[in-house]
Amino acid sequence: RWNALAMVVRANQAYGELGGHIGSFASAAEIFETGFNHFFRGGDDGDLVFFQPHSAPGVYARAFLEGRLDESQLLRYRQEVGGGGLSSYPHPWLMPDFWQFPTGSMGLGPISAIYQARFMRYLADRGLLDTSARHVWGIWGDGEMDEPESIGALTLAARERLDNLTFIVNCNLQRLDGPVRGNHQIIQELESLFAGAGWNVIKVLWGSEWDALFARDHSHALLRAFSETPDGEYQTLGAKDGRYNFERFFGRDPALRELVSHLSEAQIDALKRGGHDLRKLHAAMRAARAHEGQPSVILAKTKKGYGMGAAGESRMTVHQQKKLDLDALRSFRNRFDLPL
């Protein structure tokens, strides 16, 4: 997580025009780590993984820790002229020994993953290759789902019963130019879209810290509040602290206020979204991998720029955040208790 951030910040300190993205992988780090550690199988007969383009720095950072990339390559992030640098986004022509598939521009990855899964099924059905143990994974952003290519073949995947395919949509509620659905709820919209197209839908919305609250919520006040809160308001809540969330979210209803009356402001601030909970993500990926007869999609709710605090967490400017000052770097270090 730190190396992904540091790579982009360092590159832009030297060359401010290089660009790069900090907030995307920060929101999806737990998704990637759960997949890499427990589900994405490598090797010649391993899984096929399509990676969200803007999260490429996180994949490079992990590869560095694994010894697959060295420091000199990280120092040449987005500096490919002459060879030896790291491409902006996944691209096997530029890095043939690293990336399996190109996934930029936005929208090309999802439709490519669907047809890859279909091709794997074709190879098996024709007796050309045993692909029964291989799975196709695709990790995307919620804003990317607005691209026509992203949703153009969803019904084909269901019609062909491609249960060798799982999409994971990182729903951090933001795109390049603002909220994905400021006045609505993108996760509910995507749930309807995928379910209507015949997919198995798994939602990972709230972390384990919420479980006790759900168990005590006999009047379903929480569910009502969640259903009535648009994504734009979730973004504001995500950028604020426990006191603000208590007053503006839980304070709107006496039943909600009573539900969290035993929690401190710090405990309220620690209530995570589901896409940052490793246990919840593992359960979702395991269920998707085991599901038969349909392709699966996991809709994981996250915060854009998770961990960046006042420097960008859940703020509308975070997608374009390329540089951080020393105070912001120290805050990020302290947030994750990094030995730096």
mmCIF file of N, CA and C in Angstrom, residues 204-295:
data_model
loop_
_atom_site.group_PDB
_atom_site.id
_atom_site.type_symbol
_atom_site.label_atom_id
_atom_site.label_comp_id
_atom_site.label_asym_id
_atom_site.label_seq_id
_atom_site.Cartn_x
_atom_site.Cartn_y
_atom_site.Cartn_z
ATOM 1 N N VAL A 204 -20.936 -6.798 -0.896
ATOM 2 C CA VAL A 204 -20.095 -6.682 0.301
ATOM 3 C C VAL A 204 -20.105 -5.206 0.687
ATOM 4 N N LEU A 205 -21.041 -4.835 1.542
ATOM 5 C CA LEU A 205 -21.293 -3.421 1.791
ATOM 6 C C LEU A 205 -20.682 -2.902 3.084
ATOM 7 N N TRP A 206 -20.773 -3.690 4.157
ATOM 8 C CA TRP A 206 -20.388 -3.189 5.475
ATOM 9 C C TRP A 206 -19.469 -4.177 6.173
ATOM 10 N N GLY A 207 -18.480 -3.652 6.891
ATOM 11 C CA GLY A 207 -17.490 -4.481 7.557
ATOM 12 C C GLY A 207 -18.024 -5.189 8.783
ATOM 13 N N SER A 208 -17.192 -6.029 9.363
ATOM 14 C CA SER A 208 -17.592 -6.862 10.506
ATOM 15 C C SER A 208 -18.005 -6.037 11.718
ATOM 16 N N GLU A 209 -17.484 -4.807 11.825
ATOM 17 C CA GLU A 209 -17.830 -3.958 12.966
ATOM 18 C C GLU A 209 -19.322 -3.631 13.012
ATOM 19 N N TRP A 210 -19.982 -3.722 11.864
ATOM 20 C CA TRP A 210 -21.411 -3.419 11.793
ATOM 21 C C TRP A 210 -22.280 -4.598 12.225
ATOM 22 N N ASP A 211 -21.725 -5.802 12.295
ATOM 23 C CA ASP A 211 -22.543 -7.000 12.512
ATOM 24 C C ASP A 211 -23.355 -6.921 13.797
ATOM 25 N N ALA A 212 -22.727 -6.465 14.873
ATOM 26 C CA ALA A 212 -23.437 -6.375 16.151
ATOM 27 C C ALA A 212 -24.571 -5.360 16.080
ATOM 28 N N LEU A 213 -24.372 -4.289 15.311
ATOM 29 C CA LEU A 213 -25.430 -3.292 15.156
ATOM 30 C C LEU A 213 -26.607 -3.863 14.377
ATOM 31 N N PHE A 214 -26.316 -4.607 13.324
ATOM 32 C CA PHE A 214 -27.395 -5.249 12.562
ATOM 33 C C PHE A 214 -28.179 -6.219 13.445
ATOM 34 N N ALA A 215 -27.467 -6.954 14.294
ATOM 35 C CA ALA A 215 -28.130 -7.934 15.163
ATOM 36 C C ALA A 215 -29.069 -7.256 16.156
ATOM 37 N N ARG A 216 -28.753 -6.034 16.575
ATOM 38 C CA ARG A 216 -29.578 -5.318 17.543
ATOM 39 C C ARG A 216 -30.656 -4.456 16.887
ATOM 40 N N ASP A 217 -30.589 -4.321 15.578
ATOM 41 C CA ASP A 217 -31.493 -3.407 14.866
ATOM 42 C C ASP A 217 -32.819 -4.097 14.529
ATOM 43 N N HIS A 218 -33.629 -4.341 15.545
ATOM 44 C CA HIS A 218 -34.879 -5.081 15.350
ATOM 45 C C HIS A 218 -35.920 -4.275 14.575
ATOM 46 N N SER A 219 -35.790 -2.967 14.555
ATOM 47 C CA SER A 219 -36.758 -2.130 13.829
ATOM 48 C C SER A 219 -36.323 -1.836 12.394
ATOM 49 N N HIS A 220 -35.172 -2.361 11.996
ATOM 50 C CA HIS A 220 -34.620 -2.158 10.646
ATOM 51 C C HIS A 220 -34.353 -0.687 10.337
ATOM 52 N N ALA A 221 -34.053 0.085 11.374
ATOM 53 C CA ALA A 221 -33.758 1.505 11.169
ATOM 54 C C ALA A 221 -32.504 1.696 10.320
ATOM 55 N N LEU A 222 -31.507 0.830 10.511
ATOM 56 C CA LEU A 222 -30.282 0.935 9.719
ATOM 57 C C LEU A 222 -30.557 0.709 8.237
ATOM 58 N N LEU A 223 -31.316 -0.330 7.932
ATOM 59 C CA LEU A 223 -31.614 -0.629 6.534
ATOM 60 C C LEU A 223 -32.361 0.525 5.881
ATOM 61 N N ARG A 224 -33.300 1.124 6.614
ATOM 62 C CA ARG A 224 -34.028 2.264 6.065
ATOM 63 C C ARG A 224 -33.084 3.430 5.795
ATOM 64 N N ALA A 225 -32.194 3.689 6.747
ATOM 65 C CA ALA A 225 -31.253 4.799 6.574
ATOM 66 C C ALA A 225 -30.315 4.555 5.393
ATOM 67 N N PHE A 226 -29.831 3.329 5.271
ATOM 68 C CA PHE A 226 -28.957 3.003 4.148
ATOM 69 C C PHE A 226 -29.681 3.191 2.817
ATOM 70 N N SER A 227 -30.918 2.748 2.744
ATOM 71 C CA SER A 227 -31.663 2.826 1.485
ATOM 72 C C SER A 227 -32.013 4.259 1.111
ATOM 73 N N GLU A 228 -32.049 5.158 2.095
ATOM 74 C CA GLU A 228 -32.440 6.547 1.849
ATOM 75 C C GLU A 228 -31.249 7.479 1.647
ATOM 76 N N THR A 229 -30.039 6.967 1.797
ATOM 77 C CA THR A 229 -28.845 7.816 1.726
ATOM 78 C C THR A 229 -28.225 7.743 0.335
ATOM 79 N N PRO A 230 -28.195 8.842 -0.415
ATOM 80 C CA PRO A 230 -27.577 8.820 -1.747
ATOM 81 C C PRO A 230 -26.058 8.767 -1.649
ATOM 82 N N ASP A 231 -25.439 8.374 -2.740
ATOM 83 C CA ASP A 231 -23.985 8.198 -2.739
ATOM 84 C C ASP A 231 -23.232 9.495 -2.449
ATOM 85 N N GLY A 232 -23.779 10.624 -2.883
ATOM 86 C CA GLY A 232 -23.113 11.886 -2.588
ATOM 87 C C GLY A 232 -22.992 12.137 -1.098
ATOM 88 N N GLU A 233 -24.028 11.741 -0.351
ATOM 89 C CA GLU A 233 -23.973 11.901 1.101
ATOM 90 C C GLU A 233 -23.011 10.893 1.719
ATOM 91 N N TYR A 234 -22.973 9.669 1.171
ATOM 92 C CA TYR A 234 -21.994 8.689 1.657
ATOM 93 C C TYR A 234 -20.569 9.220 1.491
ATOM 94 N N GLN A 235 -20.323 9.933 0.397
ATOM 95 C CA GLN A 235 -18.992 10.491 0.186
ATOM 96 C C GLN A 235 -18.638 11.499 1.271
ATOM 97 N N THR A 236 -19.592 12.350 1.621
ATOM 98 C CA THR A 236 -19.346 13.325 2.682
ATOM 99 C C THR A 236 -19.122 12.629 4.018
ATOM 100 N N LEU A 237 -19.957 11.642 4.323
ATOM 101 C CA LEU A 237 -19.801 10.900 5.574
ATOM 102 C C LEU A 237 -18.440 10.219 5.632
ATOM 103 N N GLY A 238 -17.993 9.681 4.488
ATOM 104 C CA GLY A 238 -16.711 8.992 4.446
ATOM 105 C C GLY A 238 -15.525 9.906 4.663
ATOM 106 N N ALA A 239 -15.685 11.175 4.334
ATOM 107 C CA ALA A 239 -14.587 12.126 4.485
ATOM 108 C C ALA A 239 -14.540 12.758 5.871
ATOM 109 N N LYS A 240 -15.572 12.486 6.684
ATOM 110 C CA LYS A 240 -15.673 13.116 8.000
ATOM 111 C C LYS A 240 -15.351 12.116 9.109
ATOM 112 N N ASP A 241 -15.323 12.626 10.358
ATOM 113 C CA ASP A 241 -14.946 11.799 11.502
ATOM 114 C C ASP A 241 -16.163 11.212 12.207
ATOM 115 N N GLY A 242 -15.901 10.506 13.314
ATOM 116 C CA GLY A 242 -16.965 9.830 14.044
ATOM 117 C C GLY A 242 -18.017 10.771 14.593
ATOM 118 N N ARG A 243 -17.604 11.943 15.068
ATOM 119 C CA ARG A 243 -18.568 12.908 15.602
ATOM 120 C C ARG A 243 -19.556 13.338 14.516
ATOM 121 N N TYR A 244 -19.027 13.671 13.347
ATOM 122 C CA TYR A 244 -19.892 14.102 12.245
ATOM 123 C C TYR A 244 -20.856 12.988 11.851
ATOM 124 N N ASN A 245 -20.349 11.743 11.748
ATOM 125 C CA ASN A 245 -21.199 10.616 11.365
ATOM 126 C C ASN A 245 -22.282 10.356 12.407
ATOM 127 N N PHE A 246 -21.932 10.523 13.675
ATOM 128 C CA PHE A 246 -22.934 10.334 14.723
ATOM 129 C C PHE A 246 -24.042 11.371 14.595
ATOM 130 N N GLU A 247 -23.664 12.606 14.372
ATOM 131 C CA GLU A 247 -24.652 13.677 14.325
ATOM 132 C C GLU A 247 -25.472 13.650 13.039
ATOM 133 N N ARG A 248 -24.836 13.419 11.889
ATOM 134 C CA ARG A 248 -25.508 13.571 10.604
ATOM 135 C C ARG A 248 -26.134 12.282 10.076
ATOM 136 N N PHE A 249 -25.591 11.127 10.471
ATOM 137 C CA PHE A 249 -26.184 9.870 10.003
ATOM 138 C C PHE A 249 -27.021 9.224 11.101
ATOM 139 N N PHE A 250 -26.396 8.892 12.203
ATOM 140 C CA PHE A 250 -27.128 8.227 13.283
ATOM 141 C C PHE A 250 -28.071 9.191 14.003
ATOM 142 N N GLY A 251 -27.759 10.460 13.994
ATOM 143 C CA GLY A 251 -28.577 11.420 14.714
ATOM 144 C C GLY A 251 -29.879 11.774 14.037
ATOM 145 N N ARG A 252 -30.080 11.300 12.819
ATOM 146 C CA ARG A 252 -31.297 11.640 12.078
ATOM 147 C C ARG A 252 -32.528 10.895 12.589
ATOM 148 N N ASP A 253 -32.313 9.827 13.357
ATOM 149 C CA ASP A 253 -33.417 8.965 13.792
ATOM 150 C C ASP A 253 -33.140 8.551 15.242
ATOM 151 N N PRO A 254 -34.103 8.739 16.140
ATOM 152 C CA PRO A 254 -33.885 8.331 17.536
ATOM 153 C C PRO A 254 -33.502 6.864 17.673
ATOM 154 N N ALA A 255 -34.054 5.998 16.811
ATOM 155 C CA ALA A 255 -33.721 4.577 16.876
ATOM 156 C C ALA A 255 -32.255 4.345 16.522
ATOM 157 N N LEU A 256 -31.748 5.084 15.541
ATOM 158 C CA LEU A 256 -30.339 4.968 15.171
ATOM 159 C C LEU A 256 -29.435 5.508 16.275
ATOM 160 N N ARG A 257 -29.833 6.620 16.839
ATOM 161 C CA ARG A 257 -29.039 7.218 17.914
ATOM 162 C C ARG A 257 -28.921 6.256 19.093
ATOM 163 N N GLU A 258 -30.017 5.590 19.427
ATOM 164 C CA GLU A 258 -30.011 4.631 20.526
ATOM 165 C C GLU A 258 -29.156 3.418 20.172
ATOM 166 N N LEU A 259 -29.176 3.030 18.915
ATOM 167 C CA LEU A 259 -28.445 1.849 18.465
ATOM 168 C C LEU A 259 -26.942 1.981 18.698
ATOM 169 N N VAL A 260 -26.416 3.199 18.575
ATOM 170 C CA VAL A 260 -24.968 3.399 18.716
ATOM 171 C C VAL A 260 -24.621 4.189 19.976
ATOM 172 N N SER A 261 -25.553 4.280 20.905
ATOM 173 C CA SER A 261 -25.325 5.079 22.112
ATOM 174 C C SER A 261 -24.165 4.555 22.955
ATOM 175 N N HIS A 262 -23.836 3.268 22.808
ATOM 176 C CA HIS A 262 -22.756 2.673 23.593
ATOM 177 C C HIS A 262 -21.397 2.828 22.921
ATOM 178 N N LEU A 263 -21.353 3.378 21.711
ATOM 179 C CA LEU A 263 -20.104 3.505 20.965
ATOM 180 C C LEU A 263 -19.499 4.893 21.144
ATOM 181 N N SER A 264 -18.184 4.934 21.227
ATOM 182 C CA SER A 264 -17.478 6.214 21.268
ATOM 183 C C SER A 264 -17.377 6.777 19.849
ATOM 184 N N GLU A 265 -16.980 8.031 19.743
ATOM 185 C CA GLU A 265 -16.789 8.626 18.422
ATOM 186 C C GLU A 265 -15.692 7.895 17.648
ATOM 187 N N ALA A 266 -14.665 7.454 18.355
ATOM 188 C CA ALA A 266 -13.586 6.706 17.699
ATOM 189 C C ALA A 266 -14.094 5.375 17.161
ATOM 190 N N GLN A 267 -14.973 4.705 17.900
ATOM 191 C CA GLN A 267 -15.532 3.433 17.443
ATOM 192 C C GLN A 267 -16.448 3.640 16.243
ATOM 193 N N ILE A 268 -17.197 4.720 16.243
ATOM 194 C CA ILE A 268 -18.037 5.028 15.084
ATOM 195 C C ILE A 268 -17.165 5.319 13.871
ATOM 196 N N ASP A 269 -16.077 6.028 14.087
ATOM 197 C CA ASP A 269 -15.153 6.338 12.997
ATOM 198 C C ASP A 269 -14.525 5.071 12.423
ATOM 199 N N ALA A 270 -14.430 4.023 13.233
ATOM 200 C CA ALA A 270 -13.783 2.772 12.810
ATOM 201 C C ALA A 270 -14.744 1.815 12.107
ATOM 202 N N LEU A 271 -16.003 2.187 11.953
ATOM 203 C CA LEU A 271 -16.953 1.329 11.246
ATOM 204 C C LEU A 271 -16.598 1.326 9.763
ATOM 205 N N LYS A 272 -16.106 0.198 9.265
ATOM 206 C CA LYS A 272 -15.579 0.126 7.904
ATOM 207 C C LYS A 272 -16.664 -0.215 6.883
ATOM 208 N N ARG A 273 -16.364 0.094 5.643
ATOM 209 C CA ARG A 273 -17.153 -0.415 4.529
ATOM 210 C C ARG A 273 -16.661 -1.815 4.175
ATOM 211 N N GLY A 274 -17.549 -2.607 3.598
ATOM 212 C CA GLY A 274 -17.268 -4.024 3.398
ATOM 213 C C GLY A 274 -16.061 -4.321 2.539
ATOM 214 N N GLY A 275 -15.788 -3.454 1.567
ATOM 215 C CA GLY A 275 -14.656 -3.679 0.684
ATOM 216 C C GLY A 275 -13.306 -3.492 1.336
ATOM 217 N N HIS A 276 -13.286 -3.090 2.612
ATOM 218 C CA HIS A 276 -12.033 -2.981 3.367
ATOM 219 C C HIS A 276 -11.936 -4.051 4.451
ATOM 220 N N ASP A 277 -12.834 -5.018 4.427
ATOM 221 C CA ASP A 277 -12.872 -6.078 5.442
ATOM 222 C C ASP A 277 -12.408 -7.383 4.804
ATOM 223 N N LEU A 278 -11.225 -7.844 5.184
ATOM 224 C CA LEU A 278 -10.642 -9.035 4.567
ATOM 225 C C LEU A 278 -11.513 -10.266 4.759
ATOM 226 N N ARG A 279 -12.114 -10.406 5.918
ATOM 227 C CA ARG A 279 -12.949 -11.576 6.195
ATOM 228 C C ARG A 279 -14.185 -11.590 5.288
ATOM 229 N N LYS A 280 -14.833 -10.445 5.149
ATOM 230 C CA LYS A 280 -16.020 -10.358 4.300
ATOM 231 C C LYS A 280 -15.664 -10.608 2.833
ATOM 232 N N LEU A 281 -14.547 -10.051 2.404
ATOM 233 C CA LEU A 281 -14.119 -10.239 1.022
ATOM 234 C C LEU A 281 -13.788 -11.697 0.736
ATOM 235 N N HIS A 282 -13.125 -12.350 1.678
ATOM 236 C CA HIS A 282 -12.792 -13.764 1.489
ATOM 237 C C HIS A 282 -14.059 -14.595 1.345
ATOM 238 N N ALA A 283 -15.047 -14.330 2.191
ATOM 239 C CA ALA A 283 -16.304 -15.080 2.114
ATOM 240 C C ALA A 283 -16.987 -14.857 0.772
ATOM 241 N N ALA A 284 -16.953 -13.625 0.275
ATOM 242 C CA ALA A 284 -17.594 -13.312 -1.001
ATOM 243 C C ALA A 284 -16.885 -13.996 -2.164
ATOM 244 N N MET A 285 -15.558 -13.943 -2.190
ATOM 245 C CA MET A 285 -14.814 -14.569 -3.279
ATOM 246 C C MET A 285 -14.957 -16.084 -3.244
ATOM 247 N N ARG A 286 -14.970 -16.647 -2.063
ATOM 248 C CA ARG A 286 -15.156 -18.095 -1.945
ATOM 249 C C ARG A 286 -16.523 -18.504 -2.472
ATOM 250 N N ALA A 287 -17.555 -17.735 -2.133
ATOM 251 C CA ALA A 287 -18.904 -18.043 -2.609
ATOM 252 C C ALA A 287 -18.994 -17.901 -4.124
ATOM 253 N N ALA A 288 -18.359 -16.871 -4.669
ATOM 254 C CA ALA A 288 -18.384 -16.670 -6.115
ATOM 255 C C ALA A 288 -17.656 -17.794 -6.840
ATOM 256 N N ARG A 289 -16.519 -18.200 -6.305
ATOM 257 C CA ARG A 289 -15.723 -19.260 -6.952
ATOM 258 C C ARG A 289 -16.453 -20.590 -6.934
ATOM 259 N N ALA A 290 -17.267 -20.823 -5.921
ATOM 260 C CA ALA A 290 -17.966 -22.105 -5.791
ATOM 261 C C ALA A 290 -19.302 -22.130 -6.518
ATOM 262 N N HIS A 291 -19.804 -20.972 -6.922
ATOM 263 C CA HIS A 291 -21.142 -20.906 -7.520
ATOM 264 C C HIS A 291 -21.154 -21.592 -8.883
ATOM 265 N N GLU A 292 -22.217 -22.294 -9.185
ATOM 266 C CA GLU A 292 -22.331 -23.035 -10.437
ATOM 267 C C GLU A 292 -23.537 -22.563 -11.237
ATOM 268 N N GLY A 293 -23.371 -22.556 -12.557
ATOM 269 C CA GLY A 293 -24.485 -22.271 -13.450
ATOM 270 C C GLY A 293 -24.632 -20.828 -13.876
ATOM 271 N N GLN A 294 -23.918 -19.909 -13.240
ATOM 272 C CA GLN A 294 -24.000 -18.488 -13.576
ATOM 273 C C GLN A 294 -22.644 -17.816 -13.362
ATOM 274 N N PRO A 295 -22.358 -16.767 -14.130
ATOM 275 C CA PRO A 295 -21.229 -15.911 -13.751
ATOM 276 C C PRO A 295 -21.589 -15.142 -12.492
#
